[in-house]
Structures are given as C-alpha cells and as structure tokens.
Amino acid sequence: MSNSIKENLISSFPDIQVEVPEKDRLKINAEKEEVISILSYLKNKRYGHLALISCVDWMEEKEFELIYILSAYLARDDEYTDRERLNIIIKTRIPRDNPEFLSVIPVYENAEPYEREIHELFGIIFSGHPRLIPLFLEREYEIPPFRKDFDNRQYVKDVFDKIPSVL
Amino acid sequence: MRELELYFGPQHLGMVGNFSITLKVEGDRIREATANPGYLHRGFEKLMEYRTWIQNFPLVCRINVVEPDHMELMYAMAVEKLANLEVPERAQYIRSIFLELSRVASHLFGLWAYANMLGFDTVAQWAMYHRDLVLDLFEELTGGRVYHIYIWPGGVRRDFPEGFQEKIVNTLHSIGGCVPDYDDIFFNNRLFSERAKGIGKVTREEAMALGATGQVLRATGMKYDIRKVEPYAAYHQVPWEVPIREEGDAYSRIWVIRDEMIESVHMIFKLLDKMPEGKVFNRTPNPFKWKIPAGEAYVRCESSRGELGLYLVSDGGDKPYRVHFRTPSYPHGLTVLEKVLKGESIADVGNIMISLYVVAPEIDR
C-alpha cells in the first residue's frame, strides 16, 4: 500500500523526499510551497482525515518544523484494509525568524483549532486563518511558551515569586 | 428579535468539567457558538520536555482525568517504538484487559455525567457505584484507584495477583446483571428518548469533514475503530464487533456507548480465556541513564472517546524533545460542537455537549 502511494507521489511531485520508515507509516519531507498541493492531492486520494497538526522548534537549526498527519476513513462500512492502517506524516520547515505559513483550512476544515494553538504556543502566523485569537492562554508572553528558548522554571520564578506570599 | 450573548459554563449545572461556551442567542435559539477552552491548560507537553523518559509516566496519566490508562499506553507505545522494545505476549493480553476495564469505568463515568445532567439521579448514582467496583479492581492490581502508572515501556508493571481473574469475572457479572435495570430506567425510558432523539445531529459527511472519530462517527454508521483499523495490544486475537447506529443524533451516540460497554465486557471474558502464561515485562535500561535514539513516532489507539494519538520526537537525549497528543475531544469539543450547536435550543446545550463526550482536560492538556 505505502509503496504504491510512494510511487504516485514521486511521479506527481518530483521534488519531495518520501520514506517508508516502518510498516504503515509514510514520511514526506516537502518544501513549504508544496505542502498545500500535496495535502489536496492526498485528500483527493481519500486521505480525508487530518488527525493532527504539530510543530517542533528546532532552535539550533533556526527552523520550525510543521507536521501534518493524515489517515483515511473507511471506504466501506465494514471492511478494514491497508489503506486505513497507513498514516502519512508530511513535514516541512519554515525559518524561525520569519514564522509565517499558509493556513490549510481551505483543504481541511478541522485544521482551524490546531493552527490557532500553534499560533499561540509557537508564534507562527497562518495567513488566511479567520480567527487567530488566543485559545488556551490568558497572559501575554514575550516569547511564545512552547518555543525552546522559553524557560518554564525561570518564568515561574519571575512571575509567581513576585506575588506576595499569604504566609 | 434581539440577539443576546450568553455565557454557558464553566459554572453551570449543565456543564461537566471546566469548559465554557459563548452563545449568541435569539430568543431560545442559538445563532452562533464559540468554545472557550483553556481553564485546564497545565502545559503538560512542555513540562514533559523537562523530565526524563520514565519521570513522565506520573505526568502523562494526569492529562485526562477520566481515562488515564489510554494516555499511559500511548506514551509507552511511542517509547517502545523509538527504543525498539518488545512487549511479551502475556503483557499484551493484560494491557487489553486492563484497557477494556478502564473503558467500562470511563463509560460509566460518562453515563453518570449524562444522567446527572438530564436529571436521572438514580441512574447517575448507580453508574458511579458500578464505576467504583471497577476502581476497586484497579486498586488491587496497581495500588491506585484513578491514576495507575501500570503500563510501562516493555510490558506492564506486575502480573495479575492470585485469584484476580475470578474477581474481574465476578465484578463484571454483577455490573452486567444490572443492564436490564439500566435499560428500563434510562435507555428505553421515554423521558430520555424524547429529550435526546433528533438533538445534536451530525451527518457522516460533516463528521468526516470535521475530523470526528469515536462515537460521533460510529453513531453515523461507520465502523471506524482504531482497535480494528490498526490493532494494537491483543485486540486482533479475539473476535468482537464494533457497535454502530445510523441516526447520528445524541440518542444514538449514547446507545453506541451503551453497546460498547457490553461488547467490552464480552471481550474481557474472551481475552481472559485465551490469556497465555509467561513473563509480563521486558527489562528496560537504567532509567537514570536511559537515552533513546533520535527519531520520531506517531502512535494511535482507540480511547473511550475516539482516536487518541501521540506524536513523540526524540533528539537522542534522556528527555523527550517534543510531545504532542492528538486527543479525541479536541475536534469534538471545538470544531464539531461549534457547528452542531447552531440552531439548537439553549436547553439542549449541555445535552449535546455531553453526548459528544467532550472532556475538557483532554482539550487543554
């Protein structure tokens, strides 16, 4: 299963790297310009379930990595095939000093809260997103808190040590 | 008619957990709903980057209060994948039995929440009592009632104690014996069906577009269950059925949950019969010196709410580099809920939210 998709992908997108690291997983490394077209291509191939959008801060390489994980819903109601077993992991890197990316909501509607979360926790701006407003946090942060240069323990010391103790 | 803004939760009788919804209403009808998570954001995923691989176990089970065991399983499975650890056959069976018990406990807790919200206090008390019986089993096996830290990379922490299998069977029989009573007083009760039928309807196309899994999808007739789609632990060893319904409303979602509980109990009996002898864990390296090779893993399982996934990255060090949980309540509570609430009445908000089986700590993490 993964091999046939791999061949199809390489023939449609010659610039991408496709690996099969283990059974039922397919890893795609793509340039950021190609991500949206790969996602719509795979959606048309019935990989309609966007399970997760994640982000990793590679501080030393001065890059953010965005990860899109796709899988397929059942084609028939009571049949389980290799197609649904497969998870496709699409990865792309964007520069850390200019963290901007296109929103994938036009392709996958349920990307909306994931992008909002990544905007809030990593400070990545998704252009085309209808409401990039805070999701979880209530305070303002100078450095978005999930970046690697944000030091949790220092922050706790700086902010909460200033509150007068009740004792 | 004048449009009003209404805050539903976190202090509201119909709201279970710390979650709130801002409603724009006109008269009794909802024009627009906005979910406001974040009351329980504890930043677990960031905290885990500061702790060693093994130190994270007490953290990971606290992400979701209602079903800690699936969270443990996800983390253990991802660590096993990155570190290339094998799990013995018997441990796989014990994991499945343990996780199914936890599913029953979690569904009973969900039934408590639902019945309580609808005003079926008797059913709520029964469900809570029966959940406690399952927690007694957990306490004997692991020492903890709610948080167990039982599933471990390379297996489970200990084998079943003497006579434990009979205890599981007896407890499940005593809970299962009450199913006709539950049916009479709750599931077949007209008071319940009148309130839940046709409420919060999600069509299959909507569910698929919005990333729904679990009961939300199964109530629209698709047998999508990760235990079947990509079997883990010992789920492929015994035959079992995925319960479904066709209507896609709140009523059918609760019936899927009810049928799933019964199927879980049958599955536990089958697994107990087939369980092999042998050791229950493979030794892991010294946890103080344990470094896991650089790499990444995505693992997934079917928690009692839907597809639970974990994306774990290691940079070759003694701590995880990045942890990200894909929790089922995240799409259900944010995307699906906002869409489904449009056009419903204010009185049904709690009803719809609990029938979507949203658990706030899982969204916030």
Coordinates of C-alpha atoms in Angstrom, one line a residue:
Chain A
M1 CA 0.0 0.0 0.0
S2 CA 2.6 2.5 1.1
N3 CA 4.8 1.7 -1.8
S4 CA 2.1 2.4 -4.5
I5 CA 1.3 5.7 -2.9
K6 CA 5.0 6.5 -2.7
E7 CA 5.4 6.0 -6.4
N8 CA 2.3 8.0 -7.2
L9 CA 3.6 10.9 -5.0
I10 CA 7.0 10.9 -6.5
S11 CA 5.7 11.0 -10.1
S12 CA 3.4 13.9 -9.2
F13 CA 5.8 15.8 -7.0
P14 CA 9.4 15.1 -8.2
D15 CA 11.0 17.5 -5.6
I16 CA 9.8 15.7 -2.4
Q17 CA 11.5 13.0 -0.4
V18 CA 9.3 10.1 0.5
E19 CA 10.4 7.4 3.1
V20 CA 8.7 4.4 4.5
P21 CA 10.4 4.3 7.9
E22 CA 8.3 1.3 9.1
K23 CA 5.2 -0.6 8.3
D24 CA 2.0 1.6 7.9
R25 CA 3.9 4.9 8.1
L26 CA 4.8 7.1 5.2
K27 CA 7.0 10.2 5.8
I28 CA 7.1 13.0 3.3
N29 CA 9.7 15.9 3.5
A30 CA 8.5 18.7 1.4
E31 CA 9.3 22.3 0.6
K32 CA 6.9 24.7 2.2
E33 CA 5.5 25.9 -1.2
E34 CA 4.3 22.3 -2.0
V35 CA 2.6 21.4 1.2
I36 CA -0.9 22.7 0.3
S37 CA -0.9 20.9 -3.1
I38 CA 0.3 17.6 -1.5
L39 CA -2.4 17.9 1.1
S40 CA -5.1 18.5 -1.6
Y41 CA -3.7 15.7 -3.7
L42 CA -3.9 13.3 -0.8
K43 CA -7.3 14.4 0.2
N44 CA -8.5 13.6 -3.3
K45 CA -6.9 10.2 -2.9
R46 CA -9.3 9.7 0.0
Y47 CA -6.9 10.5 2.8
G48 CA -9.6 12.7 4.3
H49 CA -8.8 12.5 7.9
L50 CA -6.4 15.2 9.2
A51 CA -5.5 13.7 12.6
L52 CA -3.0 16.3 13.8
I53 CA -1.1 19.4 13.0
S54 CA 2.0 19.7 15.2
C55 CA 5.0 21.9 15.4
V56 CA 8.6 21.3 16.6
D57 CA 11.0 24.1 17.4
W58 CA 14.5 23.2 16.1
M59 CA 16.2 26.2 17.7
E60 CA 19.7 25.3 16.8
E61 CA 18.9 24.9 13.2
K62 CA 16.8 28.2 13.4
E63 CA 13.8 26.5 11.9
F64 CA 10.3 25.4 12.9
E65 CA 9.0 22.1 11.6
L66 CA 5.3 21.8 10.8
I67 CA 3.9 18.3 10.8
Y68 CA 0.6 17.2 9.2
I69 CA -0.6 13.7 10.0
L70 CA -3.2 12.2 7.7
S71 CA -5.1 8.9 7.6
A72 CA -8.1 7.6 5.8
Y73 CA -11.6 6.9 6.9
L74 CA -13.2 3.6 5.9
A75 CA -14.2 3.3 2.3
R76 CA -16.8 0.7 3.1
D77 CA -18.6 0.4 6.4
D78 CA -17.4 -3.0 7.5
E79 CA -14.1 -3.6 5.7
Y80 CA -10.6 -2.9 7.1
T81 CA -7.8 -2.6 4.6
D82 CA -4.2 -1.5 4.5
R83 CA -5.4 1.9 3.3
E84 CA -6.8 2.8 6.7
R85 CA -3.8 1.4 8.6
L86 CA -1.5 3.9 6.9
N87 CA -0.5 7.2 8.5
I88 CA 1.0 9.8 6.3
I89 CA 3.3 12.3 8.0
I90 CA 4.0 15.4 6.0
K91 CA 6.8 17.6 7.2
T92 CA 8.0 21.0 6.2
R93 CA 10.4 23.6 7.6
I94 CA 10.0 27.3 7.9
P95 CA 12.5 29.9 9.1
R96 CA 12.4 30.7 12.7
D97 CA 12.9 34.4 12.3
N98 CA 10.0 34.8 9.8
P99 CA 7.5 32.3 11.1
E100 CA 4.7 32.5 8.5
F101 CA 2.8 29.8 6.8
L102 CA -0.4 29.4 4.8
S103 CA -3.5 28.1 6.5
V104 CA -4.7 24.7 5.3
I105 CA -8.3 25.4 6.4
P106 CA -9.5 25.5 2.7
V107 CA -8.3 21.9 2.3
Y108 CA -9.1 20.5 5.8
E109 CA -11.8 22.3 7.7
N110 CA -10.7 20.9 11.1
A111 CA -7.3 22.5 10.9
E112 CA -8.7 25.6 12.5
P113 CA -8.1 24.9 16.2
Y114 CA -4.8 23.3 15.6
E115 CA -3.4 26.3 13.7
R116 CA -4.8 28.6 16.4
E117 CA -3.0 26.5 19.1
I118 CA 0.3 26.6 17.2
H119 CA 0.0 30.3 16.6
E120 CA -0.5 30.8 20.3
L121 CA 2.2 28.4 21.6
F122 CA 4.9 28.9 18.9
G123 CA 4.0 32.3 17.4
I124 CA 3.6 31.1 13.9
I125 CA 1.3 33.2 11.8
F126 CA -1.0 31.3 9.5
S127 CA -2.2 33.7 6.7
G128 CA -5.7 33.2 5.7
H129 CA -6.9 31.9 9.1
P130 CA -10.2 33.5 10.0
R131 CA -9.6 34.0 13.8
L132 CA -6.1 33.8 15.1
I133 CA -7.1 34.6 18.7
P134 CA -5.8 33.0 21.9
L135 CA -7.1 29.5 22.6
F136 CA -5.7 28.5 25.9
L137 CA -3.5 31.2 27.4
E138 CA -4.7 34.2 29.5
R139 CA -1.4 36.1 29.9
E140 CA 0.8 37.9 27.4
Y141 CA 4.1 36.2 26.8
E142 CA 7.2 37.9 25.3
I143 CA 8.3 34.5 23.9
P144 CA 5.6 32.1 23.0
P145 CA 5.7 29.5 25.7
F146 CA 6.3 26.3 23.7
R147 CA 9.4 27.6 22.0
K148 CA 12.6 26.1 23.2
D149 CA 14.1 29.4 24.4
F150 CA 11.2 29.9 26.8
D151 CA 12.4 28.7 30.2
N152 CA 9.4 27.4 32.2
R153 CA 11.2 27.4 35.5
Q154 CA 12.7 30.9 35.1
Y155 CA 9.2 32.2 34.1
V156 CA 7.6 30.7 37.2
K157 CA 10.3 32.3 39.3
D158 CA 10.0 35.7 37.7
V159 CA 6.2 35.9 37.7
F160 CA 5.0 34.0 40.7
D161 CA 7.8 34.8 43.1
K162 CA 6.7 38.4 42.9
I163 CA 3.2 37.6 44.2
P164 CA 3.3 38.4 48.0
S165 CA 3.1 35.2 50.0
V166 CA 0.0 34.7 52.1
L167 CA 2.0 33.3 55.0
Chain B
M1 CA -35.8 39.7 17.9
R2 CA -32.8 41.0 19.9
E3 CA -29.6 39.0 19.9
L4 CA -28.1 38.3 23.2
E5 CA -24.7 36.9 24.3
L6 CA -24.9 34.2 26.9
Y7 CA -22.0 32.5 28.8
F8 CA -22.6 28.8 29.3
G9 CA -20.1 27.5 31.8
P10 CA -17.7 26.9 33.5
Q11 CA -20.0 27.4 36.4
H12 CA -23.2 25.9 35.0
L13 CA -25.2 22.9 36.0
G14 CA -25.3 21.5 32.5
M15 CA -21.6 21.8 32.1
V16 CA -19.4 18.9 33.1
G17 CA -15.8 20.0 33.7
N18 CA -14.1 23.3 33.3
F19 CA -15.1 24.4 29.9
S20 CA -17.2 27.2 28.6
I21 CA -19.2 28.1 25.5
T22 CA -20.2 31.6 24.5
L23 CA -23.6 31.6 22.8
K24 CA -25.2 34.2 20.6
V25 CA -28.9 33.5 21.0
E26 CA -32.0 34.9 19.6
G27 CA -34.9 34.0 21.8
D28 CA -34.4 30.4 22.6
R29 CA -32.3 29.5 19.5
I30 CA -28.6 29.6 19.2
R31 CA -27.2 31.6 16.3
E32 CA -23.6 31.1 17.0
A33 CA -21.5 29.2 19.5
T34 CA -17.8 29.7 20.4
A35 CA -16.0 27.2 22.5
N36 CA -13.6 28.6 25.1
P37 CA -11.2 26.0 26.3
G38 CA -8.1 26.8 28.5
Y39 CA -9.4 26.6 32.0
L40 CA -7.3 23.4 32.5
H41 CA -4.3 24.2 30.4
R42 CA -1.4 23.0 32.5
G43 CA 1.2 22.8 29.8
F44 CA 1.9 19.1 30.2
E45 CA 3.5 18.8 26.9
K46 CA 6.0 21.5 27.8
L47 CA 6.6 20.0 31.3
M48 CA 7.4 16.7 29.8
E49 CA 10.3 18.2 27.9
Y50 CA 11.9 18.9 31.3
R51 CA 11.6 15.3 32.6
T52 CA 13.3 12.0 31.8
W53 CA 11.6 9.3 29.8
I54 CA 10.5 7.4 32.9
Q55 CA 9.7 10.5 35.0
N56 CA 7.0 11.4 32.5
F57 CA 4.7 8.5 33.5
P58 CA 3.2 10.1 36.5
L59 CA 2.5 13.2 34.4
V60 CA 1.1 11.6 31.3
C61 CA -1.7 9.8 33.1
R62 CA -2.9 13.1 34.6
I63 CA -3.6 14.7 31.2
N64 CA -7.1 13.1 31.1
V65 CA -8.6 12.5 34.5
V66 CA -11.3 10.2 33.2
E67 CA -9.1 7.7 31.2
P68 CA -5.5 7.9 32.4
D69 CA -4.7 4.4 31.1
H70 CA -5.0 5.1 27.4
M71 CA -2.7 8.1 27.9
E72 CA -0.1 5.8 29.6
L73 CA -0.5 3.2 26.8
M74 CA 0.1 5.9 24.1
Y75 CA 3.3 7.1 25.8
A76 CA 4.6 3.6 26.5
M77 CA 3.9 2.5 22.9
A78 CA 5.7 5.6 21.5
V79 CA 8.7 5.0 23.7
E80 CA 8.7 1.3 22.8
K81 CA 8.7 2.3 19.1
L82 CA 11.5 4.8 19.4
A83 CA 13.7 2.5 21.7
N84 CA 12.8 -0.7 19.8
L85 CA 11.4 -2.6 22.8
E86 CA 9.5 -5.8 22.5
V87 CA 6.4 -6.5 24.7
P88 CA 5.7 -10.1 25.8
E89 CA 2.6 -11.8 24.7
R90 CA 1.0 -12.0 28.1
A91 CA 1.6 -8.3 28.8
Q92 CA -0.3 -7.6 25.5
Y93 CA -3.3 -9.5 26.8
I94 CA -3.1 -7.9 30.2
R95 CA -2.9 -4.5 28.6
S96 CA -6.0 -5.2 26.5
I97 CA -8.0 -6.5 29.6
F98 CA -6.8 -3.5 31.6
L99 CA -7.7 -1.0 28.9
E100 CA -11.2 -2.5 28.4
L101 CA -11.8 -2.4 32.2
S102 CA -10.8 1.2 32.0
R103 CA -13.1 1.8 29.1
V104 CA -16.0 0.4 31.1
A105 CA -15.1 2.6 34.0
S106 CA -14.8 5.7 31.8
H107 CA -18.2 5.0 30.1
L108 CA -19.8 4.5 33.4
F109 CA -18.4 7.9 34.5
G110 CA -19.7 9.4 31.2
L111 CA -23.1 7.8 31.9
W112 CA -23.1 9.4 35.4
A113 CA -22.4 12.8 33.8
Y114 CA -25.1 12.4 31.2
A115 CA -27.8 11.0 33.5
N116 CA -27.0 13.6 36.2
M117 CA -27.3 16.5 33.7
L118 CA -30.6 15.2 32.4
G119 CA -31.9 14.8 36.0
F120 CA -31.9 11.0 36.2
D121 CA -30.2 11.0 39.6
T122 CA -30.8 7.3 40.3
V123 CA -29.1 6.2 37.2
A124 CA -26.2 8.5 37.9
Q125 CA -25.7 7.1 41.4
W126 CA -25.9 3.5 40.0
A127 CA -23.3 4.3 37.4
M128 CA -21.0 5.9 39.9
Y129 CA -21.3 2.9 42.2
H130 CA -20.6 0.5 39.4
R131 CA -17.6 2.5 38.4
D132 CA -16.3 2.3 41.9
L133 CA -16.5 -1.5 41.7
V134 CA -14.1 -1.4 38.7
L135 CA -11.9 1.1 40.6
D136 CA -11.6 -1.5 43.4
L137 CA -10.1 -3.9 40.8
F138 CA -7.6 -1.3 39.7
E139 CA -6.7 -0.6 43.4
E140 CA -5.9 -4.3 44.0
L141 CA -3.9 -4.6 40.8
T142 CA -2.0 -1.4 40.8
G143 CA -2.3 0.3 44.2
G144 CA -4.1 3.4 42.8
R145 CA -7.8 3.9 42.1
V146 CA -7.7 6.7 39.5
Y147 CA -4.1 7.0 38.3
H148 CA -2.4 3.7 37.9
I149 CA 1.0 4.1 36.2
Y150 CA 0.6 0.5 35.4
I151 CA 1.5 0.3 31.7
W152 CA 5.2 0.5 31.2
P153 CA 7.6 0.5 28.3
G154 CA 8.2 -3.2 27.6
G155 CA 5.1 -4.5 29.3
V156 CA 3.1 -3.9 32.4
R157 CA 4.3 -3.2 36.0
R158 CA 3.2 -6.5 37.6
D159 CA 1.3 -9.7 36.8
F160 CA -2.3 -10.3 37.9
P161 CA -2.3 -11.4 41.6
E162 CA -3.7 -14.7 42.8
G163 CA -7.4 -15.1 42.1
F164 CA -7.7 -11.8 40.3
Q165 CA -9.2 -13.2 37.1
E166 CA -12.2 -14.6 39.1
K167 CA -12.6 -11.2 40.7
I168 CA -12.8 -9.5 37.3
V169 CA -15.4 -12.0 36.2
N170 CA -17.5 -11.6 39.3
T171 CA -17.4 -7.8 39.2
L172 CA -18.3 -7.7 35.6
H173 CA -21.1 -10.2 36.1
S174 CA -22.5 -8.1 38.9
I175 CA -22.4 -4.9 36.8
G176 CA -23.7 -6.8 33.7
G177 CA -26.6 -8.1 35.7
C178 CA -27.9 -4.6 36.1
V179 CA -28.1 -3.9 32.3
P180 CA -31.8 -4.7 32.1
D181 CA -32.4 -2.2 35.0
Y182 CA -30.4 0.5 33.3
D183 CA -32.4 -0.2 30.1
D184 CA -35.7 0.1 31.9
I185 CA -35.0 3.2 33.8
F186 CA -32.8 5.1 31.4
F187 CA -32.0 3.8 27.8
N188 CA -35.6 2.8 27.0
N189 CA -37.2 5.5 29.1
R190 CA -39.4 7.8 27.0
L191 CA -38.3 10.8 29.1
F192 CA -34.8 10.2 27.9
S193 CA -35.5 9.4 24.3
E194 CA -37.8 12.4 23.9
R195 CA -35.0 14.7 25.1
A196 CA -32.2 13.1 23.1
K197 CA -33.8 12.0 19.8
G198 CA -33.0 14.3 16.9
I199 CA -30.8 16.5 19.1
G200 CA -27.3 17.5 18.0
K201 CA -27.4 15.6 14.7
V202 CA -24.1 15.1 12.9
T203 CA -24.2 13.7 9.4
R204 CA -21.5 11.4 8.2
E205 CA -20.1 13.9 5.8
E206 CA -19.9 16.6 8.5
A207 CA -18.3 14.2 10.9
M208 CA -15.7 13.2 8.3
A209 CA -15.0 16.9 7.3
L210 CA -14.6 17.9 10.9
G211 CA -12.2 15.2 11.9
A212 CA -14.6 13.3 14.2
T213 CA -13.8 9.8 15.4
G214 CA -15.2 7.5 18.1
Q215 CA -18.9 7.5 19.0
V216 CA -19.6 10.6 16.9
L217 CA -18.6 8.8 13.8
R218 CA -19.9 5.4 14.8
A219 CA -23.3 6.9 15.5
T220 CA -23.4 7.7 11.8
G221 CA -22.9 4.1 10.8
M222 CA -19.2 3.9 10.1
K223 CA -17.4 1.1 12.0
Y224 CA -14.2 3.3 12.4
D225 CA -12.4 2.0 15.5
I226 CA -8.6 2.0 15.8
R227 CA -8.7 -1.3 17.6
K228 CA -9.9 -2.8 14.3
V229 CA -8.2 -0.4 11.9
E230 CA -4.7 -0.7 13.3
P231 CA -4.9 -3.3 16.0
Y232 CA -2.5 -2.9 19.0
A233 CA -2.1 -4.9 22.3
A234 CA -4.2 -8.1 21.9
Y235 CA -7.3 -6.8 20.1
H236 CA -6.7 -8.8 17.0
Q237 CA -6.6 -12.1 19.0
V238 CA -10.3 -12.4 19.8
P239 CA -13.4 -11.8 17.6
W240 CA -15.5 -8.8 18.6
E241 CA -18.0 -6.5 17.0
V242 CA -18.0 -2.7 16.6
P243 CA -21.4 -1.4 17.7
I244 CA -22.9 1.3 15.4
R245 CA -26.1 3.3 15.0
E246 CA -27.3 5.1 11.9
E247 CA -29.0 8.3 13.0
G248 CA -26.1 10.4 14.2
D249 CA -28.0 12.2 17.0
A250 CA -27.4 12.4 20.8
Y251 CA -29.7 9.4 21.4
S252 CA -27.8 7.1 19.0
R253 CA -24.4 8.2 20.4
I254 CA -25.4 7.2 23.9
W255 CA -26.7 3.9 22.6
V256 CA -23.3 3.3 20.9
I257 CA -21.7 3.9 24.3
R258 CA -24.0 1.5 26.0
D259 CA -23.4 -1.2 23.4
E260 CA -19.7 -0.6 23.5
M261 CA -19.6 -1.2 27.3
I262 CA -21.4 -4.6 26.8
E263 CA -19.0 -5.5 24.0
S264 CA -16.0 -4.6 26.1
V265 CA -17.2 -6.9 28.9
H266 CA -17.6 -9.8 26.5
M267 CA -14.2 -9.0 25.1
I268 CA -12.6 -9.2 28.5
F269 CA -14.1 -12.7 29.1
K270 CA -12.7 -13.9 25.7
L271 CA -9.3 -12.4 26.4
L272 CA -9.2 -13.9 29.9
D273 CA -9.9 -17.4 28.4
K274 CA -7.2 -17.1 25.9
M275 CA -4.5 -15.4 28.0
P276 CA -1.1 -17.2 27.7
E277 CA 1.4 -17.8 30.5
G278 CA 4.7 -16.1 30.6
K279 CA 6.5 -13.0 31.8
V280 CA 4.8 -9.6 31.8
F281 CA 7.7 -7.2 31.1
N282 CA 11.0 -7.0 29.4
R283 CA 13.6 -5.2 31.4
T284 CA 14.3 -1.6 30.4
P285 CA 17.7 0.1 30.7
N286 CA 18.6 2.0 33.9
P287 CA 16.1 4.9 33.9
F288 CA 18.7 7.4 35.1
K289 CA 21.0 6.7 32.1
W290 CA 18.4 5.9 29.5
K291 CA 18.9 7.7 26.3
I292 CA 16.6 7.0 23.4
P293 CA 17.9 7.2 19.8
A294 CA 16.9 10.3 17.8
G295 CA 13.7 9.8 15.8
E296 CA 10.0 10.4 15.8
A297 CA 7.0 8.2 16.2
Y298 CA 3.2 8.6 15.7
V299 CA 1.1 6.0 17.5
R300 CA -2.6 5.9 17.9
C301 CA -5.2 3.9 19.9
E302 CA -9.0 4.0 20.4
S303 CA -9.6 5.6 23.8
S304 CA -13.2 5.6 25.1
R305 CA -13.8 8.8 23.3
G306 CA -12.2 8.2 19.9
E307 CA -8.9 8.3 18.2
L308 CA -6.1 9.1 20.6
G309 CA -2.7 9.7 19.1
L310 CA 0.7 10.8 20.2
Y311 CA 3.5 12.4 18.2
L312 CA 6.7 12.0 20.0
V313 CA 10.1 13.3 19.0
S314 CA 13.5 12.3 20.5
D315 CA 16.7 14.1 19.8
G316 CA 18.8 11.3 21.2
G317 CA 18.8 12.6 24.7
D318 CA 17.4 11.5 28.0
K319 CA 14.3 13.6 27.7
P320 CA 11.6 13.9 25.0
Y321 CA 12.2 16.7 22.6
R322 CA 8.6 17.3 21.7
V323 CA 5.4 15.6 22.8
H324 CA 2.0 16.3 21.2
F325 CA -1.1 14.4 22.0
R326 CA -3.9 14.2 19.5
T327 CA -6.9 13.9 21.7
P328 CA -10.4 12.9 20.5
S329 CA -12.2 15.7 22.5
Y330 CA -10.1 18.3 20.6
P331 CA -12.1 18.1 17.3
H332 CA -15.3 17.1 19.1
G333 CA -15.3 19.9 21.6
L334 CA -14.0 22.7 19.4
T335 CA -15.0 22.1 15.7
V336 CA -17.9 19.7 15.9
L337 CA -19.5 21.3 18.9
E338 CA -19.4 24.8 17.4
K339 CA -21.0 23.5 14.2
V340 CA -23.7 21.3 15.9
L341 CA -24.9 23.9 18.4
K342 CA -26.1 26.3 15.6
G343 CA -29.9 26.3 15.5
E344 CA -30.4 24.2 18.6
S345 CA -32.2 25.5 21.7
I346 CA -30.4 26.7 24.9
A347 CA -31.9 23.9 27.0
D348 CA -30.1 21.3 24.9
V349 CA -26.5 22.7 25.1
G350 CA -25.4 20.5 28.0
N351 CA -27.2 17.5 26.5
I352 CA -25.4 17.9 23.2
M353 CA -22.0 18.6 24.7
I354 CA -22.1 15.5 27.0
S355 CA -23.4 13.3 24.2
L356 CA -20.4 14.4 22.1
Y357 CA -18.4 13.0 25.1
V358 CA -16.3 16.1 25.5
V359 CA -13.8 16.1 28.3
A360 CA -12.2 19.4 29.0
P361 CA -8.8 18.4 30.4
E362 CA -8.1 16.4 27.3
I363 CA -8.6 19.5 25.1
D364 CA -6.4 21.8 27.2
R365 CA -3.7 19.4 28.1

